[in-house]
Amino acid sequence: MALTYDDIAEQQADIVRLLLHHIHAPLPDGRFIRGVLPSPPPAAQVRIVTGPPRASAPDDLMAWEIPLRTIDDPEELAGPIDVLGIVRALNTGSQIFSSSRVDTVMGMTLIHVDPAQVAPVGPGECDNVFTILRTLTYPWTAEQPDPRLRGFLLQGPDRMRLYVDHEVDTDVVAADVRPSGASTALLAALPSLVEERERMVRGDIDDPHCSRLINLVDW
């Protein structure tokens, strides 16, 4: 059966759930994951943002665009472990890329990754320990929260952009939030807040990963 964008969106959400751990756990070169961006539809890709700890300035960040369709079977999508293995391989030291694969997005350098040229770094002992503990504390279920987290980007010491959608509607809405704010109340109200058109940021939005942007920083 041919893959649909719903399949791609679900896989992107699963990738986010696994990679959240690496906000705190460093990659091989000491960098951290600073964001996971849902590539604009209908592309079967995901963009992983890496950088030094606490980095948020675009010049300090690198975005890696990784295709989700596998080389062996175009109708099969790469899983979260596969994507993490590629990200680890890309963050093992200096990398050289041809100019045709280098671009920019939101002020960040964007690298279009060719998985055929990358030898993924497999999971280690700590990964397996984390998988066991996470499964026991946060069981992996087919039913995800609504709205569903499709991505995030750490934008400063107290600012984060969330990318969410509804499983019945894969149109991505971005919401800028302040982590130090009333996070419990915000999370409870988020399903209704992202639907409030009066909170939309008007004008051009320099973010191709969402259809609209909601400002909840002062909520």
PDB file of C-alpha atoms in Angstrom:
ATOM      1  CA  MET A   1       0.000   0.000   0.000  1.00  0.00           C
ATOM      2  CA  ALA A   2       1.369   3.406  -0.985  1.00  0.00           C
ATOM      3  CA  LEU A   3       2.472   5.692   1.823  1.00  0.00           C
ATOM      4  CA  THR A   4       0.322   8.730   2.565  1.00  0.00           C
ATOM      5  CA  TYR A   5       1.272  11.993   4.251  1.00  0.00           C
ATOM      6  CA  ASP A   6      -0.671  10.756   7.300  1.00  0.00           C
ATOM      7  CA  ASP A   7       1.874   7.913   7.554  1.00  0.00           C
ATOM      8  CA  ILE A   8       4.746  10.392   7.274  1.00  0.00           C
ATOM      9  CA  ALA A   9       3.235  12.688   9.920  1.00  0.00           C
ATOM     10  CA  GLU A  10       2.802   9.775  12.337  1.00  0.00           C
ATOM     11  CA  GLN A  11       6.421   8.725  11.834  1.00  0.00           C
ATOM     12  CA  GLN A  12       7.636  12.287  12.426  1.00  0.00           C
ATOM     13  CA  ALA A  13       5.720  12.355  15.718  1.00  0.00           C
ATOM     14  CA  ASP A  14       7.287   9.044  16.785  1.00  0.00           C
ATOM     15  CA  ILE A  15      10.753  10.409  15.989  1.00  0.00           C
ATOM     16  CA  VAL A  16      10.104  13.439  18.206  1.00  0.00           C
ATOM     17  CA  ARG A  17       9.136  11.179  21.105  1.00  0.00           C
ATOM     18  CA  LEU A  18      12.446   9.310  20.965  1.00  0.00           C
ATOM     19  CA  LEU A  19      14.763  12.246  20.325  1.00  0.00           C
ATOM     20  CA  LEU A  20      13.438  14.368  23.217  1.00  0.00           C
ATOM     21  CA  HIS A  21      15.892  12.489  25.430  1.00  0.00           C
ATOM     22  CA  HIS A  22      18.799  14.063  23.566  1.00  0.00           C
ATOM     23  CA  ILE A  23      17.988  17.573  24.727  1.00  0.00           C
ATOM     24  CA  HIS A  24      20.049  16.469  27.747  1.00  0.00           C
ATOM     25  CA  ALA A  25      22.062  13.514  26.388  1.00  0.00           C
ATOM     26  CA  PRO A  26      24.950  14.706  24.180  1.00  0.00           C
ATOM     27  CA  LEU A  27      25.691  13.417  20.716  1.00  0.00           C
ATOM     28  CA  PRO A  28      29.184  11.990  20.013  1.00  0.00           C
ATOM     29  CA  ASP A  29      30.735  15.418  19.310  1.00  0.00           C
ATOM     30  CA  GLY A  30      29.251  16.995  22.443  1.00  0.00           C
ATOM     31  CA  ARG A  31      26.435  18.756  20.625  1.00  0.00           C
ATOM     32  CA  PHE A  32      22.800  18.324  21.609  1.00  0.00           C
ATOM     33  CA  ILE A  33      19.502  18.107  19.776  1.00  0.00           C
ATOM     34  CA  ARG A  34      17.957  21.578  19.878  1.00  0.00           C
ATOM     35  CA  GLY A  35      14.973  20.904  17.676  1.00  0.00           C
ATOM     36  CA  VAL A  36      13.039  18.477  15.512  1.00  0.00           C
ATOM     37  CA  LEU A  37      11.224  20.155  12.621  1.00  0.00           C
ATOM     38  CA  PRO A  38       8.473  18.583  10.506  1.00  0.00           C
ATOM     39  CA  SER A  39       9.499  19.027   6.891  1.00  0.00           C
ATOM     40  CA  PRO A  40       6.873  20.841   4.814  1.00  0.00           C
ATOM     41  CA  PRO A  41       4.404  18.449   3.119  1.00  0.00           C
ATOM     42  CA  PRO A  42       4.367  16.345   1.105  1.00  0.00           C
ATOM     43  CA  ALA A  43       8.080  15.633   1.657  1.00  0.00           C
ATOM     44  CA  ALA A  44       8.900  12.385   3.471  1.00  0.00           C
ATOM     45  CA  GLN A  45      11.643  13.962   5.548  1.00  0.00           C
ATOM     46  CA  VAL A  46      12.438  15.219   9.013  1.00  0.00           C
ATOM     47  CA  ARG A  47      14.808  18.028  10.009  1.00  0.00           C
ATOM     48  CA  ILE A  48      16.939  17.564  13.115  1.00  0.00           C
ATOM     49  CA  VAL A  49      18.549  20.676  14.632  1.00  0.00           C
ATOM     50  CA  THR A  50      21.774  20.267  16.612  1.00  0.00           C
ATOM     51  CA  GLY A  51      24.041  22.669  18.431  1.00  0.00           C
ATOM     52  CA  PRO A  52      26.051  23.371  21.578  1.00  0.00           C
ATOM     53  CA  PRO A  53      24.249  23.221  24.932  1.00  0.00           C
ATOM     54  CA  ARG A  54      21.899  26.205  25.429  1.00  0.00           C
ATOM     55  CA  ALA A  55      22.565  27.394  21.853  1.00  0.00           C
ATOM     56  CA  SER A  56      19.633  29.154  20.220  1.00  0.00           C
ATOM     57  CA  ALA A  57      21.131  31.668  17.760  1.00  0.00           C
ATOM     58  CA  PRO A  58      20.696  30.406  14.169  1.00  0.00           C
ATOM     59  CA  ASP A  59      24.443  30.825  13.482  1.00  0.00           C
ATOM     60  CA  ASP A  60      25.183  28.277  16.230  1.00  0.00           C
ATOM     61  CA  LEU A  61      22.731  25.663  14.966  1.00  0.00           C
ATOM     62  CA  MET A  62      22.811  23.095  12.198  1.00  0.00           C
ATOM     63  CA  ALA A  63      19.700  21.577  10.618  1.00  0.00           C
ATOM     64  CA  TRP A  64      19.981  18.130   9.055  1.00  0.00           C
ATOM     65  CA  GLU A  65      17.270  17.167   6.559  1.00  0.00           C
ATOM     66  CA  ILE A  66      16.985  13.380   6.597  1.00  0.00           C
ATOM     67  CA  PRO A  67      14.808  11.457   4.107  1.00  0.00           C
ATOM     68  CA  LEU A  68      12.436   9.016   5.776  1.00  0.00           C
ATOM     69  CA  ARG A  69      11.944   6.703   2.818  1.00  0.00           C
ATOM     70  CA  THR A  70      14.367   3.812   3.102  1.00  0.00           C
ATOM     71  CA  ILE A  71      16.833   2.949   0.363  1.00  0.00           C
ATOM     72  CA  ASP A  72      15.793  -0.702   0.144  1.00  0.00           C
ATOM     73  CA  ASP A  73      12.037  -0.104   0.110  1.00  0.00           C
ATOM     74  CA  PRO A  74      10.597   3.328  -0.837  1.00  0.00           C
ATOM     75  CA  GLU A  75       7.274   2.318   0.729  1.00  0.00           C
ATOM     76  CA  GLU A  76       8.899   1.767   4.127  1.00  0.00           C
ATOM     77  CA  LEU A  77       9.795   4.659   6.429  1.00  0.00           C
ATOM     78  CA  ALA A  78      12.951   4.908   8.515  1.00  0.00           C
ATOM     79  CA  GLY A  79      12.206   4.556  12.216  1.00  0.00           C
ATOM     80  CA  PRO A  80      13.274   6.747  15.152  1.00  0.00           C
ATOM     81  CA  ILE A  81      16.277   4.523  15.927  1.00  0.00           C
ATOM     82  CA  ASP A  82      17.393   4.743  12.277  1.00  0.00           C
ATOM     83  CA  VAL A  83      17.175   8.547  12.322  1.00  0.00           C
ATOM     84  CA  LEU A  84      19.055   8.764  15.624  1.00  0.00           C
ATOM     85  CA  GLY A  85      21.811   6.538  14.207  1.00  0.00           C
ATOM     86  CA  ILE A  86      22.211   8.875  11.222  1.00  0.00           C
ATOM     87  CA  VAL A  87      22.238  11.987  13.433  1.00  0.00           C
ATOM     88  CA  ARG A  88      24.917  10.449  15.629  1.00  0.00           C
ATOM     89  CA  ALA A  89      27.050   9.597  12.595  1.00  0.00           C
ATOM     90  CA  LEU A  90      26.705  13.156  11.297  1.00  0.00           C
ATOM     91  CA  ASN A  91      27.796  14.548  14.666  1.00  0.00           C
ATOM     92  CA  THR A  92      31.037  12.632  15.144  1.00  0.00           C
ATOM     93  CA  GLY A  93      33.423  15.402  14.085  1.00  0.00           C
ATOM     94  CA  SER A  94      34.130  17.528  11.044  1.00  0.00           C
ATOM     95  CA  GLN A  95      31.986  16.796   8.012  1.00  0.00           C
ATOM     96  CA  ILE A  96      32.447  17.974   4.438  1.00  0.00           C
ATOM     97  CA  PHE A  97      29.435  18.393   2.142  1.00  0.00           C
ATOM     98  CA  SER A  98      29.176  19.503  -1.460  1.00  0.00           C
ATOM     99  CA  SER A  99      27.672  22.941  -2.016  1.00  0.00           C
ATOM    100  CA  SER A 100      24.671  21.330  -3.726  1.00  0.00           C
ATOM    101  CA  ARG A 101      23.657  19.836  -0.382  1.00  0.00           C
ATOM    102  CA  VAL A 102      24.051  23.023   1.669  1.00  0.00           C
ATOM    103  CA  ASP A 103      21.126  25.401   2.096  1.00  0.00           C
ATOM    104  CA  THR A 104      19.623  27.655   4.776  1.00  0.00           C
ATOM    105  CA  VAL A 105      16.367  27.622   6.715  1.00  0.00           C
ATOM    106  CA  MET A 106      15.276  30.139   9.376  1.00  0.00           C
ATOM    107  CA  GLY A 107      18.843  31.489   9.428  1.00  0.00           C
ATOM    108  CA  MET A 108      20.342  28.047  10.137  1.00  0.00           C
ATOM    109  CA  THR A 109      22.620  26.088   7.847  1.00  0.00           C
ATOM    110  CA  LEU A 110      20.596  23.236   6.358  1.00  0.00           C
ATOM    111  CA  ILE A 111      22.285  20.072   5.110  1.00  0.00           C
ATOM    112  CA  HIS A 112      20.356  17.771   2.769  1.00  0.00           C
ATOM    113  CA  VAL A 113      21.574  14.375   3.972  1.00  0.00           C
ATOM    114  CA  ASP A 114      22.101  11.428   1.654  1.00  0.00           C
ATOM    115  CA  PRO A 115      21.615   8.365   3.919  1.00  0.00           C
ATOM    116  CA  ALA A 116      23.483   6.191   1.411  1.00  0.00           C
ATOM    117  CA  GLN A 117      26.635   8.166   2.276  1.00  0.00           C
ATOM    118  CA  VAL A 118      26.243   7.790   6.056  1.00  0.00           C
ATOM    119  CA  ALA A 119      27.140   4.784   8.214  1.00  0.00           C
ATOM    120  CA  PRO A 120      24.651   5.013  11.124  1.00  0.00           C
ATOM    121  CA  VAL A 121      25.935   4.680  14.683  1.00  0.00           C
ATOM    122  CA  GLY A 122      23.977   1.902  16.370  1.00  0.00           C
ATOM    123  CA  PRO A 123      22.413   2.032  19.837  1.00  0.00           C
ATOM    124  CA  GLY A 124      24.649   1.573  22.847  1.00  0.00           C
ATOM    125  CA  GLU A 125      24.117   0.287  26.371  1.00  0.00           C
ATOM    126  CA  CYS A 126      22.677   3.584  27.602  1.00  0.00           C
ATOM    127  CA  ASP A 127      20.159   3.598  24.742  1.00  0.00           C
ATOM    128  CA  ASN A 128      18.909   0.159  25.689  1.00  0.00           C
ATOM    129  CA  VAL A 129      18.686   1.130  29.355  1.00  0.00           C
ATOM    130  CA  PHE A 130      16.726   4.257  28.421  1.00  0.00           C
ATOM    131  CA  THR A 131      14.369   2.233  26.202  1.00  0.00           C
ATOM    132  CA  ILE A 132      13.578  -0.196  29.028  1.00  0.00           C
ATOM    133  CA  LEU A 133      13.001   2.532  31.610  1.00  0.00           C
ATOM    134  CA  ARG A 134      10.986   4.733  29.248  1.00  0.00           C
ATOM    135  CA  THR A 135       8.751   1.832  28.265  1.00  0.00           C
ATOM    136  CA  LEU A 136       8.010   1.041  31.907  1.00  0.00           C
ATOM    137  CA  THR A 137       7.283   4.645  32.863  1.00  0.00           C
ATOM    138  CA  TYR A 138       5.769   5.982  29.616  1.00  0.00           C
ATOM    139  CA  PRO A 139       4.311   3.022  27.716  1.00  0.00           C
ATOM    140  CA  TRP A 140       4.373   3.431  23.942  1.00  0.00           C
ATOM    141  CA  THR A 141       0.780   3.499  22.767  1.00  0.00           C
ATOM    142  CA  ALA A 142      -0.734   3.776  19.319  1.00  0.00           C
ATOM    143  CA  GLU A 143      -3.025   6.572  20.484  1.00  0.00           C
ATOM    144  CA  GLN A 144      -1.140   9.845  20.819  1.00  0.00           C
ATOM    145  CA  PRO A 145      -2.271  13.019  22.614  1.00  0.00           C
ATOM    146  CA  ASP A 146      -4.386  15.548  20.760  1.00  0.00           C
ATOM    147  CA  PRO A 147      -2.932  17.931  19.698  1.00  0.00           C
ATOM    148  CA  ARG A 148      -0.005  15.759  18.656  1.00  0.00           C
ATOM    149  CA  LEU A 149       3.563  17.025  18.986  1.00  0.00           C
ATOM    150  CA  ARG A 150       5.182  17.006  15.540  1.00  0.00           C
ATOM    151  CA  GLY A 151       8.285  18.981  16.449  1.00  0.00           C
ATOM    152  CA  PHE A 152       9.948  21.640  18.561  1.00  0.00           C
ATOM    153  CA  LEU A 153      12.706  24.245  18.416  1.00  0.00           C
ATOM    154  CA  LEU A 154      14.532  25.718  21.412  1.00  0.00           C
ATOM    155  CA  GLN A 155      14.798  29.398  20.544  1.00  0.00           C
ATOM    156  CA  GLY A 156      16.349  30.968  23.632  1.00  0.00           C
ATOM    157  CA  PRO A 157      16.853  30.706  27.386  1.00  0.00           C
ATOM    158  CA  ASP A 158      13.087  30.919  27.971  1.00  0.00           C
ATOM    159  CA  ARG A 159      11.431  30.464  24.600  1.00  0.00           C
ATOM    160  CA  MET A 160      10.400  27.373  22.689  1.00  0.00           C
ATOM    161  CA  ARG A 161       8.381  26.787  19.542  1.00  0.00           C
ATOM    162  CA  LEU A 162       6.051  23.785  19.537  1.00  0.00           C
ATOM    163  CA  TYR A 163       4.769  22.249  16.317  1.00  0.00           C
ATOM    164  CA  VAL A 164       1.464  20.431  16.747  1.00  0.00           C
ATOM    165  CA  ASP A 165      -1.325  18.964  14.671  1.00  0.00           C
ATOM    166  CA  HIS A 166      -4.438  16.832  15.056  1.00  0.00           C
ATOM    167  CA  GLU A 167      -4.274  13.225  13.902  1.00  0.00           C
ATOM    168  CA  VAL A 168      -7.315  13.872  11.713  1.00  0.00           C
ATOM    169  CA  ASP A 169      -5.664  17.005  10.299  1.00  0.00           C
ATOM    170  CA  THR A 170      -1.921  16.972   9.604  1.00  0.00           C
ATOM    171  CA  ASP A 171      -1.812  20.754   9.049  1.00  0.00           C
ATOM    172  CA  VAL A 172       0.965  21.904  11.417  1.00  0.00           C
ATOM    173  CA  VAL A 173       0.387  24.815  13.795  1.00  0.00           C
ATOM    174  CA  ALA A 174       3.370  26.374  15.600  1.00  0.00           C
ATOM    175  CA  ALA A 175       3.020  27.881  19.066  1.00  0.00           C
ATOM    176  CA  ASP A 176       5.687  30.014  20.744  1.00  0.00           C
ATOM    177  CA  VAL A 177       5.690  29.399  24.502  1.00  0.00           C
ATOM    178  CA  ARG A 178       7.651  30.440  27.588  1.00  0.00           C
ATOM    179  CA  PRO A 179       8.790  27.303  29.505  1.00  0.00           C
ATOM    180  CA  SER A 180       9.038  29.205  32.804  1.00  0.00           C
ATOM    181  CA  GLY A 181       5.400  30.283  32.560  1.00  0.00           C
ATOM    182  CA  ALA A 182       2.304  28.473  33.798  1.00  0.00           C
ATOM    183  CA  SER A 183       3.205  25.327  31.868  1.00  0.00           C
ATOM    184  CA  THR A 184       0.649  23.027  33.508  1.00  0.00           C
ATOM    185  CA  ALA A 185      -2.219  25.377  32.694  1.00  0.00           C
ATOM    186  CA  LEU A 186      -0.812  26.023  29.223  1.00  0.00           C
ATOM    187  CA  LEU A 187      -0.650  22.337  28.352  1.00  0.00           C
ATOM    188  CA  ALA A 188      -4.214  21.830  29.557  1.00  0.00           C
ATOM    189  CA  ALA A 189      -5.450  24.748  27.452  1.00  0.00           C
ATOM    190  CA  LEU A 190      -3.271  24.103  24.393  1.00  0.00           C
ATOM    191  CA  PRO A 191      -5.908  22.174  22.375  1.00  0.00           C
ATOM    192  CA  SER A 192      -8.220  25.187  22.393  1.00  0.00           C
ATOM    193  CA  LEU A 193      -5.527  27.881  22.273  1.00  0.00           C
ATOM    194  CA  VAL A 194      -4.079  26.686  18.971  1.00  0.00           C
ATOM    195  CA  GLU A 195      -7.522  27.078  17.411  1.00  0.00           C
ATOM    196  CA  GLU A 196      -7.953  30.722  18.480  1.00  0.00           C
ATOM    197  CA  ARG A 197      -7.479  32.743  15.307  1.00  0.00           C
ATOM    198  CA  GLU A 198      -7.059  36.016  17.230  1.00  0.00           C
ATOM    199  CA  ARG A 199      -3.758  34.707  18.613  1.00  0.00           C
ATOM    200  CA  MET A 200      -2.306  34.157  15.153  1.00  0.00           C
ATOM    201  CA  VAL A 201       0.849  36.048  14.252  1.00  0.00           C
ATOM    202  CA  ARG A 202      -0.031  38.181  11.241  1.00  0.00           C
ATOM    203  CA  GLY A 203       2.137  38.870   8.231  1.00  0.00           C
ATOM    204  CA  ASP A 204       4.927  36.791   6.753  1.00  0.00           C
ATOM    205  CA  ILE A 205       6.258  34.005   8.978  1.00  0.00           C
ATOM    206  CA  ASP A 206       9.870  32.961   8.446  1.00  0.00           C
ATOM    207  CA  ASP A 207       9.087  29.337   9.199  1.00  0.00           C
ATOM    208  CA  PRO A 208       8.254  26.875   6.415  1.00  0.00           C
ATOM    209  CA  HIS A 209       7.430  24.117   8.922  1.00  0.00           C
ATOM    210  CA  CYS A 210       3.978  25.409   9.870  1.00  0.00           C
ATOM    211  CA  SER A 211       0.870  26.826   8.242  1.00  0.00           C
ATOM    212  CA  ARG A 212       0.251  29.350  11.034  1.00  0.00           C
ATOM    213  CA  LEU A 213       1.955  30.613  14.169  1.00  0.00           C
ATOM    214  CA  ILE A 214       0.334  31.297  17.552  1.00  0.00           C
ATOM    215  CA  ASN A 215       2.017  33.555  20.134  1.00  0.00           C
ATOM    216  CA  LEU A 216       1.538  32.149  23.641  1.00  0.00           C
ATOM    217  CA  VAL A 217       4.681  33.610  25.205  1.00  0.00           C
ATOM    218  CA  ASP A 218       2.707  35.952  27.452  1.00  0.00           C
ATOM    219  CA  TRP A 219      -0.184  33.581  28.112  1.00  0.00           C
TER     220      TRP A 219
END
